[in-house]
CSV table of C-alpha atoms and ligand atoms in Angstrom, one decimal:
chain,number,residue,atom,x,y,z
A,1,MET,CA,121.8,216.2,-18.3
A,2,THR,CA,120.1,217.8,-15.2
A,3,SER,CA,118.2,221.1,-16.7
A,4,HIS,CA,115.9,222.1,-14.2
A,5,LYS,CA,116.6,225.0,-11.8
A,6,LEU,CA,119.0,223.7,-9.1
A,7,GLU,CA,119.3,225.0,-5.6
A,8,TRP,CA,123.1,225.9,-5.9
A,9,ASP,CA,122.6,227.6,-9.5
A,10,THR,CA,124.8,230.8,-9.2
A,11,PRO,CA,127.2,232.2,-11.6
A,12,MET,CA,130.3,230.5,-10.0
A,13,TYR,CA,128.6,227.1,-10.0
A,14,ARG,CA,128.0,227.7,-13.5
A,15,LEU,CA,131.4,228.5,-14.5
A,16,ALA,CA,132.6,225.2,-12.5
A,17,VAL,CA,129.9,223.3,-14.4
A,18,ALA,CA,130.8,224.8,-17.6
A,19,GLN,CA,134.3,223.8,-17.1
A,20,LEU,CA,133.3,220.2,-16.3
A,21,ASP,CA,131.1,219.9,-19.2
A,22,GLN,CA,133.7,221.2,-21.7
A,23,THR,CA,136.2,218.8,-20.3
A,24,ALA,CA,133.9,215.8,-20.0
A,25,ALA,CA,132.8,216.3,-23.7
A,26,ARG,CA,136.4,216.4,-24.7
A,27,MET,CA,137.2,213.4,-22.8
A,28,GLN,CA,134.0,211.2,-23.9
A,29,LEU,CA,133.4,210.9,-20.3
A,30,ASP,CA,130.8,208.1,-19.2
A,31,GLU,CA,127.4,209.9,-19.2
A,32,ASN,CA,126.2,208.6,-16.0
A,33,ILE,CA,129.6,209.5,-13.9
A,34,TRP,CA,129.5,213.0,-15.7
A,35,GLU,CA,125.9,213.6,-14.7
A,36,ARG,CA,126.9,212.4,-10.9
A,37,LEU,CA,129.7,215.0,-10.9
A,38,ARG,CA,127.9,217.8,-11.8
A,39,THR,CA,126.3,218.2,-8.3
A,40,PRO,CA,127.4,217.8,-4.7
A,41,GLN,CA,127.1,214.4,-3.0
A,42,ARG,CA,126.1,216.1,0.5
A,43,ALA,CA,125.2,219.7,1.2
A,44,LEU,CA,124.4,221.1,4.5
A,45,VAL,CA,122.8,224.5,5.0
A,46,VAL,CA,122.4,225.9,8.6
A,47,SER,CA,121.4,229.1,10.2
A,48,PHE,CA,122.7,229.9,13.5
A,49,PRO,CA,122.6,232.8,16.0
A,50,PHE,CA,125.4,234.1,17.9
A,51,ARG,CA,125.9,237.1,20.7
A,52,ARG,CA,127.2,240.2,19.7
A,53,ASP,CA,129.8,241.7,22.2
A,54,ASN,CA,127.4,243.9,24.0
A,55,TYR,CA,125.4,240.5,24.7
A,56,GLN,CA,122.1,242.3,24.2
A,57,GLU,CA,122.3,241.8,20.5
A,58,VAL,CA,122.1,238.4,18.9
A,59,ASP,CA,122.5,238.0,15.0
A,60,THR,CA,121.5,235.0,12.7
A,61,VAL,CA,123.8,234.2,10.0
A,62,PHE,CA,124.0,231.5,7.3
A,63,GLY,CA,126.6,228.8,7.1
A,64,TYR,CA,127.3,225.8,4.3
A,65,ARG,CA,129.2,222.6,4.2
A,66,VAL,CA,129.3,220.7,0.9
A,67,GLN,CA,130.9,217.4,0.1
A,68,HIS,CA,131.2,217.1,-3.6
A,69,LEU,CA,132.5,213.7,-3.7
A,70,LEU,CA,133.0,210.9,-1.3
A,71,THR,CA,134.5,208.1,-3.8
A,72,MET,CA,138.1,209.0,-3.0
A,73,GLY,CA,138.5,209.0,0.7
A,74,PRO,CA,137.4,211.5,3.1
A,75,THR,CA,136.7,215.0,1.7
A,76,LYS,CA,138.9,218.1,2.1
A,77,GLY,CA,138.3,221.9,1.6
A,78,GLY,CA,138.6,225.2,3.5
A,79,ILE,CA,136.1,227.2,5.2
A,80,ARG,CA,135.5,230.6,3.7
A,81,TYR,CA,134.2,233.7,5.7
A,82,ASP,CA,132.9,236.3,3.2
A,83,GLU,CA,129.7,238.2,2.4
A,84,ASP,CA,129.2,236.5,-1.1
A,85,VAL,CA,129.2,232.8,0.3
A,86,SER,CA,126.3,230.9,-1.1
A,87,LEU,CA,125.3,227.4,-1.5
A,88,GLY,CA,126.4,227.9,-5.4
A,89,GLU,CA,129.7,229.4,-4.4
A,90,THR,CA,130.6,226.6,-1.9
A,91,THR,CA,129.6,223.9,-4.4
A,92,ALA,CA,131.7,225.5,-7.1
A,93,LEU,CA,134.6,225.5,-4.6
A,94,ALA,CA,134.0,221.8,-3.3
A,95,MET,CA,134.1,220.7,-7.1
A,96,TRP,CA,137.3,222.4,-7.9
A,97,MET,CA,138.7,220.7,-4.7
A,98,THR,CA,137.8,217.4,-6.1
A,99,TRP,CA,139.7,217.9,-9.6
A,100,LYS,CA,142.6,219.5,-7.6
A,101,CYS,CA,143.1,216.5,-5.1
A,102,ALA,CA,142.6,214.0,-7.7
A,103,LEU,CA,145.1,215.8,-10.1
A,104,ILE,CA,147.8,216.0,-7.2
A,105,GLY,CA,147.1,212.1,-6.4
A,106,LEU,CA,145.7,213.0,-2.6
A,107,PRO,CA,143.3,210.3,-1.3
A,108,PHE,CA,140.6,213.0,-0.8
A,109,GLY,CA,137.4,214.2,-2.4
A,110,GLY,CA,136.3,217.8,-2.5
A,111,ALA,CA,134.8,219.8,-0.1
A,112,LYS,CA,134.1,223.4,1.1
A,113,GLY,CA,132.4,225.5,3.6
A,114,GLY,CA,131.7,228.9,4.6
A,115,VAL,CA,129.8,231.5,6.7
A,116,ARG,CA,128.0,234.3,4.9
A,117,ILE,CA,129.7,237.2,7.0
A,118,SER,CA,132.0,240.1,6.5
A,119,PRO,CA,134.8,239.0,8.6
A,120,ARG,CA,136.1,242.5,9.2
A,121,SER,CA,132.7,243.7,10.8
A,122,PHE,CA,133.4,241.4,13.8
A,123,SER,CA,135.5,241.3,16.7
A,124,GLN,CA,137.9,238.6,17.6
A,125,ASN,CA,135.5,237.5,20.3
A,126,GLU,CA,132.4,237.5,17.8
A,127,LEU,CA,134.6,235.7,15.4
A,128,GLN,CA,135.5,233.0,17.8
A,129,ARG,CA,131.9,232.5,18.9
A,130,ILE,CA,130.5,232.4,15.2
A,131,THR,CA,133.2,229.7,14.4
A,132,ARG,CA,132.6,227.5,17.6
A,133,ARG,CA,128.6,227.7,16.8
A,134,PHE,CA,129.2,226.9,13.1
A,135,THR,CA,131.4,223.9,14.0
A,136,SER,CA,128.9,222.6,16.2
A,137,GLU,CA,125.9,222.9,13.5
A,138,ILE,CA,128.4,220.8,11.0
A,139,ILE,CA,129.9,218.6,13.6
A,140,GLU,CA,128.1,215.2,12.1
A,141,MET,CA,129.8,216.0,8.8
A,142,ILE,CA,133.5,216.6,9.8
A,143,GLY,CA,136.1,214.3,11.3
A,144,PRO,CA,139.5,213.3,10.3
A,145,ASP,CA,138.1,210.0,8.8
A,146,ARG,CA,135.1,211.9,7.3
A,147,ASP,CA,135.8,215.7,6.2
A,148,ILE,CA,138.6,217.8,7.2
A,149,PRO,CA,138.2,221.7,6.9
A,150,ALA,CA,141.3,224.1,6.4
A,151,PRO,CA,141.8,228.0,6.2
A,152,ASP,CA,140.5,229.9,3.3
A,153,LEU,CA,139.2,233.4,2.5
A,154,GLY,CA,138.7,235.3,5.4
A,155,THR,CA,139.7,232.5,7.9
A,156,ASN,CA,143.2,231.6,9.2
A,157,GLU,CA,145.3,229.3,11.7
A,158,GLN,CA,143.2,230.8,14.9
A,159,THR,CA,139.8,229.9,13.1
A,160,MET,CA,141.3,226.3,12.5
A,161,ALA,CA,142.5,226.2,16.2
A,162,TRP,CA,138.9,227.3,17.7
A,163,MET,CA,137.2,224.5,15.3
A,164,MET,CA,139.5,221.8,16.5
A,165,ASP,CA,139.0,222.8,20.1
A,166,THR,CA,135.3,222.7,19.5
A,167,TYR,CA,135.2,219.4,17.8
A,168,SER,CA,137.5,218.1,20.7
A,169,GLN,CA,135.5,219.5,23.4
A,170,GLN,CA,132.6,217.3,21.9
A,171,THR,CA,134.7,214.1,21.5
A,172,GLY,CA,136.2,214.3,24.8
A,173,HIS,CA,139.8,214.4,23.7
A,174,ALA,CA,142.2,216.0,21.3
A,175,VAL,CA,141.6,215.3,17.7
A,176,PRO,CA,144.1,217.5,15.8
A,177,GLY,CA,143.3,215.7,12.4
A,178,VAL,CA,139.9,217.1,12.2
A,179,VAL,CA,141.2,220.6,10.4
A,180,THR,CA,144.6,221.5,8.7
A,181,GLY,CA,146.1,224.8,8.6
A,182,LYS,CA,146.1,224.9,12.3
A,183,PRO,CA,148.9,226.1,14.6
A,184,VAL,CA,152.0,224.2,15.0
A,185,GLU,CA,151.6,224.2,18.8
A,186,ILE,CA,148.3,222.2,18.4
A,187,GLY,CA,149.3,219.7,15.5
A,188,GLY,CA,149.7,222.0,12.5
A,189,SER,CA,152.5,221.4,10.0
A,190,LEU,CA,155.7,223.5,9.6
A,191,GLY,CA,155.4,225.2,6.1
A,192,ARG,CA,151.8,225.0,5.9
A,193,ARG,CA,151.4,228.9,6.3
A,194,ASP,CA,153.4,229.6,3.2
A,195,ALA,CA,152.5,226.2,1.4
A,196,THR,CA,150.1,227.6,-1.0
A,197,GLY,CA,152.1,230.5,-2.1
A,198,ARG,CA,155.2,228.3,-2.4
A,199,GLY,CA,153.1,226.1,-4.8
A,200,VAL,CA,152.1,229.1,-6.9
A,201,VAL,CA,155.7,230.0,-7.2
A,202,THR,CA,156.6,226.6,-8.0
A,203,CYS,CA,154.5,226.7,-11.1
A,204,VAL,CA,155.7,230.1,-12.1
A,205,ILE,CA,159.1,228.9,-12.0
A,206,GLU,CA,158.3,225.9,-14.2
A,207,ALA,CA,156.2,228.3,-16.4
A,208,CYS,CA,159.0,230.6,-17.0
A,209,ARG,CA,161.2,227.5,-17.6
A,210,HIS,CA,159.1,226.3,-20.3
A,211,LEU,CA,158.6,229.9,-21.7
A,212,GLY,CA,162.3,230.9,-21.6
A,213,ILE,CA,161.5,233.7,-19.1
A,214,ALA,CA,164.3,234.4,-16.6
A,215,LEU,CA,162.6,234.6,-13.0
A,216,GLU,CA,165.6,236.8,-11.8
A,217,GLY,CA,164.4,240.5,-12.5
A,218,ALA,CA,160.8,239.0,-13.6
A,219,ARG,CA,158.0,241.7,-12.8
A,220,MET,CA,155.2,240.2,-10.9
A,221,ALA,CA,152.1,241.6,-10.1
A,222,VAL,CA,150.0,240.1,-7.0
A,223,GLN,CA,146.2,240.8,-6.4
A,224,GLY,CA,145.3,240.0,-2.9
A,225,TYR,CA,147.9,240.4,0.0
A,226,GLY,CA,146.4,237.6,2.2
A,227,GLN,CA,147.5,234.1,3.1
A,228,VAL,CA,148.3,233.0,-0.4
A,229,GLY,CA,149.2,236.3,-2.3
A,230,SER,CA,151.7,237.6,0.5
A,231,ALA,CA,153.6,234.1,1.0
A,232,ALA,CA,153.8,233.9,-3.1
A,233,ALA,CA,155.1,237.5,-3.3
A,234,ARG,CA,157.5,237.2,-0.7
A,235,ILE,CA,159.1,233.8,-1.9
A,236,ALA,CA,159.2,235.1,-5.7
A,237,ALA,CA,161.0,238.1,-4.4
A,238,SER,CA,163.6,236.0,-2.6
A,239,LEU,CA,164.2,234.1,-5.8
A,240,GLY,CA,164.9,237.2,-7.9
A,241,ALA,CA,161.7,238.4,-9.1
A,242,ARG,CA,160.5,242.1,-8.7
A,243,VAL,CA,157.2,242.4,-7.2
A,244,ILE,CA,156.0,245.6,-8.8
A,245,ALA,CA,152.3,245.6,-7.2
A,246,VAL,CA,150.4,244.2,-4.4
A,247,SER,CA,146.7,245.1,-3.4
A,248,ASP,CA,144.1,244.2,-1.0
A,249,LEU,CA,140.5,244.8,-0.3
A,250,ASP,CA,141.0,248.5,-0.2
A,251,GLY,CA,143.3,248.7,-3.3
A,252,GLY,CA,146.8,248.5,-4.1
A,253,VAL,CA,150.3,250.0,-4.4
A,254,HIS,CA,152.6,250.3,-7.6
A,255,ASP,CA,156.5,250.8,-7.8
A,256,PRO,CA,157.8,249.6,-11.4
A,257,HIS,CA,161.2,249.0,-9.8
A,258,GLY,CA,160.0,246.9,-7.1
A,259,LEU,CA,158.3,247.2,-3.7
A,260,ASP,CA,159.8,246.9,-0.4
A,261,LEU,CA,158.0,243.7,0.9
A,262,ALA,CA,159.2,243.9,4.5
A,263,GLN,CA,158.0,247.5,4.9
A,264,ILE,CA,154.7,246.4,3.4
A,265,ASP,CA,154.6,243.6,5.8
A,266,ALA,CA,155.2,245.9,8.7
A,267,CYS,CA,152.5,248.2,7.8
A,268,MET,CA,150.2,245.2,7.6
A,269,ARG,CA,151.2,244.2,11.0
A,270,GLU,CA,150.4,247.6,12.4
A,271,SER,CA,147.2,248.8,10.5
A,272,GLY,CA,145.9,245.7,8.8
A,273,SER,CA,145.5,247.6,5.6
A,274,LEU,CA,147.7,248.4,2.7
A,275,LYS,CA,146.0,251.9,2.2
A,276,ASP,CA,148.5,253.1,5.1
A,277,PHE,CA,151.6,252.2,3.0
A,278,SER,CA,153.2,255.1,1.6
A,279,GLY,CA,156.1,253.6,-0.3
A,280,GLY,CA,154.6,253.2,-3.9
A,281,GLU,CA,151.8,254.9,-6.1
A,282,ARG,CA,148.3,253.8,-5.4
A,283,LEU,CA,146.1,252.0,-7.8
A,284,THR,CA,142.8,250.3,-7.9
A,285,ASN,CA,142.5,246.4,-8.1
A,286,ALA,CA,141.3,246.7,-11.5
A,287,GLU,CA,144.4,248.6,-12.7
A,288,LEU,CA,146.7,246.2,-11.2
A,289,LEU,CA,145.4,243.6,-13.3
A,290,GLU,CA,146.1,245.6,-16.5
A,291,LEU,CA,149.8,246.6,-15.4
A,292,PRO,CA,152.6,245.5,-17.9
A,293,CYS,CA,154.4,242.5,-16.1
A,294,ASP,CA,155.8,238.9,-16.7
A,295,VAL,CA,153.8,237.3,-14.1
A,296,LEU,CA,150.4,238.0,-12.8
A,297,VAL,CA,149.0,236.4,-9.5
A,298,PRO,CA,145.3,236.9,-8.9
A,299,ALA,CA,145.3,235.6,-5.1
A,300,ALA,CA,142.1,237.5,-3.9
A,301,ILE,CA,138.8,236.3,-5.0
A,302,GLN,CA,136.9,234.9,-8.0
A,303,ASN,CA,135.6,236.6,-11.1
A,304,GLN,CA,138.4,239.0,-11.6
A,305,ILE,CA,139.7,238.4,-15.1
A,306,THR,CA,136.5,238.7,-17.4
A,307,ALA,CA,135.4,239.3,-21.0
A,308,GLY,CA,135.5,242.9,-19.7
A,309,ASN,CA,139.4,243.2,-19.1
A,310,ALA,CA,141.0,240.2,-20.6
A,311,GLU,CA,142.0,241.9,-23.8
A,312,ARG,CA,143.9,244.5,-21.7
A,313,LEU,CA,146.0,242.1,-19.6
A,314,ARG,CA,149.7,243.0,-20.5
A,315,CYS,CA,151.1,240.0,-18.6
A,316,ARG,CA,152.8,236.8,-20.2
A,317,ILE,CA,151.9,234.3,-17.5
A,318,VAL,CA,148.9,234.1,-15.2
A,319,ALA,CA,149.3,231.9,-12.0
A,320,GLU,CA,145.9,231.7,-10.5
A,321,GLY,CA,146.5,231.7,-6.6
A,322,ALA,CA,142.9,232.2,-6.1
A,323,ASN,CA,139.9,229.9,-6.9
A,324,GLY,CA,138.1,230.9,-10.1
A,325,PRO,CA,139.6,234.2,-10.8
A,326,THR,CA,139.1,233.8,-14.6
A,327,THR,CA,135.7,233.5,-16.4
A,328,LEU,CA,135.0,231.0,-19.3
A,329,GLU,CA,135.0,234.0,-21.7
A,330,ALA,CA,138.2,235.5,-20.3
A,331,ASP,CA,140.0,232.1,-20.5
A,332,GLU,CA,139.2,232.0,-24.4
A,333,ILE,CA,140.5,235.5,-25.0
A,334,LEU,CA,143.8,234.8,-23.0
A,335,ARG,CA,144.2,231.4,-24.9
A,336,ARG,CA,143.7,233.6,-28.2
A,337,ARG,CA,146.3,236.0,-27.2
A,338,GLY,CA,148.7,233.6,-26.1
A,339,ILE,CA,148.8,234.3,-22.4
A,340,PHE,CA,150.0,231.4,-20.5
A,341,VAL,CA,147.4,230.4,-17.6
A,342,VAL,CA,148.5,228.1,-14.9
A,343,PRO,CA,144.9,227.1,-13.7
A,344,ASP,CA,143.8,227.3,-10.0
A,345,ILE,CA,143.4,223.5,-9.5
A,346,LEU,CA,147.1,223.3,-10.2
A,347,ALA,CA,148.5,226.9,-9.2
A,348,ASN,CA,147.1,226.7,-5.5
A,349,ALA,CA,147.3,223.0,-4.9
A,350,GLY,CA,150.4,223.5,-2.6
A,351,GLY,CA,147.7,224.3,0.1
A,352,VAL,CA,145.9,221.0,0.2
A,353,THR,CA,149.3,219.2,-0.5
A,354,VAL,CA,150.7,220.6,2.8
A,355,SER,CA,147.2,220.1,4.4
A,356,TYR,CA,147.5,216.3,3.5
A,357,PHE,CA,150.9,216.5,5.0
A,358,GLU,CA,149.6,217.8,7.8
A,359,TRP,CA,146.9,215.3,8.3
A,360,VAL,CA,149.2,212.5,7.8
A,361,GLN,CA,151.6,213.9,10.5
A,362,ASP,CA,148.5,214.1,12.9
A,363,ALA,CA,147.7,210.5,12.3
A,364,GLN,CA,151.3,209.3,13.1
A,365,GLN,CA,151.8,211.7,15.7
A,366,PHE,CA,155.3,212.1,14.0
A,367,PHE,CA,156.1,215.4,12.6
A,368,TRP,CA,158.4,216.3,9.7
A,369,THR,CA,160.8,219.3,9.6
A,370,GLU,CA,160.1,222.5,7.4
A,371,GLU,CA,162.8,221.6,5.0
A,372,GLU,CA,161.2,218.0,4.6
A,373,VAL,CA,157.9,219.6,3.9
A,374,ASN,CA,158.9,222.2,1.7
A,375,THR,CA,161.2,219.8,-0.4
A,376,ARG,CA,158.3,217.2,-0.7
A,377,LEU,CA,155.8,220.0,-1.6
A,378,ILE,CA,158.1,221.3,-4.2
A,379,GLN,CA,158.7,217.6,-5.9
A,380,ILE,CA,154.9,217.1,-6.0
A,381,MET,CA,154.1,220.6,-7.5
A,382,GLN,CA,156.8,220.1,-10.0
A,383,ARG,CA,155.7,216.6,-11.2
A,384,ALA,CA,152.0,217.9,-11.4
A,385,PHE,CA,153.2,220.9,-13.3
A,386,THR,CA,155.2,218.4,-16.1
A,387,GLU,CA,152.2,215.9,-16.1
A,388,VAL,CA,149.6,218.6,-17.0
A,389,LEU,CA,152.0,220.3,-19.5
A,390,LYS,CA,152.5,216.8,-21.2
A,391,VAL,CA,148.8,216.2,-21.5
A,392,SER,CA,148.3,219.7,-22.8
A,393,GLN,CA,150.9,219.3,-25.3
A,394,GLU,CA,149.7,215.9,-26.5
A,395,LYS,CA,146.0,216.7,-26.7
A,396,GLY,CA,146.5,220.3,-27.9
A,397,VAL,CA,144.5,221.7,-25.0
A,398,ASP,CA,145.3,224.5,-22.7
A,399,LEU,CA,146.6,223.7,-19.2
A,400,ARG,CA,143.0,224.3,-17.2
A,401,THR,CA,141.6,221.6,-19.6
A,402,ALA,CA,144.7,219.5,-19.3
A,403,ALA,CA,144.7,219.6,-15.5
A,404,MET,CA,140.9,218.9,-15.2
A,405,MET,CA,141.2,215.8,-17.6
A,406,ARG,CA,143.7,214.4,-15.4
A,407,GLY,CA,141.6,215.1,-12.3
A,408,ILE,CA,138.2,213.9,-13.9
A,409,HIS,CA,140.0,210.8,-15.4
A,410,ARG,CA,141.3,209.5,-11.9
A,411,VAL,CA,138.0,210.3,-10.2
A,412,ALA,CA,136.1,208.4,-13.0
A,413,GLU,CA,138.1,205.4,-12.8
A,414,ALA,CA,137.7,205.3,-9.0
A,415,LYS,CA,133.8,205.7,-9.5
A,416,ARG,CA,134.2,203.0,-12.1
A,417,ARG,CA,135.9,200.2,-10.0
A,418,ARG,CA,133.5,201.0,-6.9
A,419,GLY,CA,130.6,200.4,-9.1
A,420,VAL,CA,127.1,201.8,-8.1
A,421,PHE,CA,125.6,200.9,-4.7
A,422,PRO,CA,123.4,198.7,-4.1
B,501,NAD,P1,142.9,235.8,2.8
B,501,NAD,O1,141.8,236.2,3.5
B,501,NAD,O2,144.2,235.4,3.8
B,501,NAD,O3,143.6,237.1,1.7
B,501,NAD,C1,142.7,237.5,0.7
B,501,NAD,C2,143.2,238.8,0.2
B,501,NAD,O4,142.3,239.2,-0.7
B,501,NAD,C3,143.1,239.9,1.1
B,501,NAD,O5,144.4,240.6,1.0
B,501,NAD,C4,142.0,240.7,1.1
B,501,NAD,O6,142.1,242.0,1.4
B,501,NAD,C5,141.7,240.6,-0.5
B,501,NAD,N1,140.4,240.9,-1.1
B,501,NAD,C6,139.4,240.2,-0.4
B,501,NAD,N2,138.5,240.5,-1.1
B,501,NAD,C7,139.0,241.2,-2.0
B,501,NAD,C8,138.1,242.0,-3.3
B,501,NAD,N3,136.8,242.1,-3.4
B,501,NAD,N4,138.9,242.6,-4.1
B,501,NAD,C9,140.3,242.8,-3.9
B,501,NAD,N5,141.0,242.1,-3.0
B,501,NAD,C10,140.1,241.5,-1.9
B,501,NAD,O7,142.5,234.7,1.9
B,501,NAD,P2,143.4,233.5,1.3
B,501,NAD,O8,143.5,232.4,2.0
B,501,NAD,O9,144.8,234.0,0.9
B,501,NAD,O10,142.7,233.1,0.1
B,501,NAD,C11,142.7,234.0,-1.2
B,501,NAD,C12,142.4,233.2,-2.4
B,501,NAD,O11,143.2,231.8,-2.5
B,501,NAD,C13,140.9,232.5,-2.4
B,501,NAD,O12,140.3,232.5,-3.5
B,501,NAD,C14,141.1,231.1,-2.0
B,501,NAD,O13,140.0,230.2,-2.2
B,501,NAD,C15,142.4,230.6,-2.7
B,501,NAD,N6,143.0,229.8,-2.1
B,501,NAD,C16,143.5,229.7,-0.5
B,501,NAD,C17,144.4,228.7,0.2
B,501,NAD,C18,144.7,228.8,1.3
B,501,NAD,O14,145.7,227.7,1.7
B,501,NAD,N7,144.4,229.8,2.1
B,501,NAD,C19,144.6,227.8,-0.8
B,501,NAD,C20,144.3,227.5,-2.2
B,501,NAD,C21,143.5,228.5,-2.7
């Protein structure tokens, strides 16, 4: 195995590789395929300037696009705007996308991209210029048959609309299929906005059924009230769960009797932050993770459940909306404590599943109703959960290992069939 220092060697990359190594060893994976899967197939690092709003200042920032595996079809994965974005983080996220797509059975390899900025520091005009320039920097890598970006942390439908427009301007005609998670008016899919959250909730329902917990009245705490977390909270509440705490970058709010999410949404629309919400007790993001509850949904960033707090978690289920929220050591502690973890590559796969539906709809120029989208999404998520649970029971492994085994097995078979070129 590769032991020299790699350009993308960071803690998050090490977590992704450690997960791969553990699973591959257990599966007795072909060593040649194993070695190939530990590193990305393609990675592009760019630095580019953009004008600040005063037009005098020009800032230079770094951007990344990583394609982990080109074997399965075009690559697919989100674009992240965050101050911690690096080649290692982007590579880890691309790798997780590979397992996720293979696990669900989507015809994509994994990719990820990002720009190292703190999006809250920039105006909408500045973000638009950053997005357009970043798109043109990575334009050779993307395309509906090559690599299809989507929203992630710090990016949204509007970001995707700017990317789609920039790509289309260069091509000379509208190319909606170059990104997913875009607005419905330009070829987005109904149901995409809530898809990741809906997938998380579908897994929570299945996990509750498996463990004999009633969803009605179940207490849920959600870290991160963004695209994933807010949809998961709202959908779970609509099905009878009691959302007792939510948080964002500025901390969270807590009410053991259940929060009024409509009021929270109104507050978010008005001020963009939970810190102005008065309908509950304030708490920190760290405190939220340790609240007594039935279901904990980390839906913000990575590295939140660690060896430092895993002993203090007081939930029965962790459903990972975020990518990489649990460290390897914490995973072990949760396993020992009997906390049921639905891993990221399964729990948050609803997003890429409906992104796949969007890509299919764009290719066919034939659009589905929201009900069709949601019904198919729920069926796929239920099937994936059942299959992963079965593997976990048959092999006596946790759900993360079982999910990775399924994903890696599929990829390895595809690689074996295609062979090595030349
Ligand atoms: P988002 O930007 O819409 O929301 C992120 C939320 O987390 C916000 O409430 C933000 O305030 C909060 N947050 C950010 N940094 C934080 C910090 N340091 N501590 C506490 N809270 C913090 O992002 P999103 O699209 O909802 O993504 C959230 C997670 O879900 C990420 O890990 C992402 O990779 C993963 N994910 C997203 C999708 C998707 O479809 N958007 C799909 C699969 C997985």
